[in-house]
Coordinates of C-alpha atoms in Angstrom, one line a residue:
X1 CA 19.2 -6.0 21.5
X2 CA 17.6 -3.7 19.0
X3 CA 17.7 0.0 20.0
X4 CA 14.5 2.0 20.3
X5 CA 15.7 4.1 17.3
X6 CA 15.9 0.9 15.2
X7 CA 12.5 -0.3 16.3
X8 CA 11.0 3.1 15.6
X9 CA 12.6 3.1 12.1
X10 CA 11.3 -0.4 11.4
X11 CA 7.8 0.5 12.5
X12 CA 7.8 3.8 10.6
X13 CA 8.9 2.1 7.4
X14 CA 6.1 -0.4 7.8
X15 CA 3.5 2.3 8.3
X16 CA 4.9 4.3 5.4
X17 CA 4.9 1.3 3.1
X18 CA 1.3 0.5 4.0
X19 CA 0.2 4.1 3.5
X20 CA 1.9 4.4 0.1
X21 CA 0.4 1.0 -1.0
X22 CA -3.1 2.1 0.1
X23 CA -2.6 5.3 -1.9
X24 CA -1.6 3.3 -5.0
X25 CA -4.5 0.9 -4.6
X26 CA -7.0 3.8 -4.3
X27 CA -5.5 5.5 -7.3
X28 CA -5.8 2.3 -9.4
X29 CA -9.5 1.9 -8.4
X30 CA -10.3 5.4 -9.5
X31 CA -8.2 5.2 -12.7
X32 CA -6.3 8.3 -11.7
X33 CA -2.6 9.1 -11.5
X34 CA -0.7 6.5 -9.4
X35 CA 2.3 8.7 -8.8
X36 CA 3.4 9.0 -5.2
X37 CA 4.5 12.3 -3.8
X38 CA 7.9 11.5 -2.3
X39 CA 7.7 14.5 0.1
X40 CA 4.4 13.3 1.5
X41 CA 5.8 9.8 2.0
X42 CA 8.9 11.2 3.7
X43 CA 6.7 13.3 6.1
X44 CA 4.6 10.3 6.8
X45 CA 7.7 8.4 7.7
X46 CA 9.1 11.2 9.9
X47 CA 5.8 11.6 11.8
X48 CA 5.5 7.8 12.4
X49 CA 9.1 7.7 13.6
X50 CA 8.7 10.6 16.0
X51 CA 5.5 9.3 17.4
X52 CA 6.9 5.8 17.8
X53 CA 10.0 7.2 19.7
X54 CA 7.6 9.1 22.0
X55 CA 5.6 5.9 22.8
X56 CA 8.8 3.9 23.4
X57 CA 9.9 6.4 26.0
X58 CA 6.7 5.9 28.0

């Protein structure tokens, strides 16, 4: 059985990947810089992970 931490990690990674890809797509449409701020991506992952853990505890 997969632990709640593993499930939260998988979900947070999926959300972070989608958010980063959306940012890349938006930057390409606007012909602007496509660099991704690693710190912002890390914080997005951490927030998604924490929120997922909270919901799994409910």
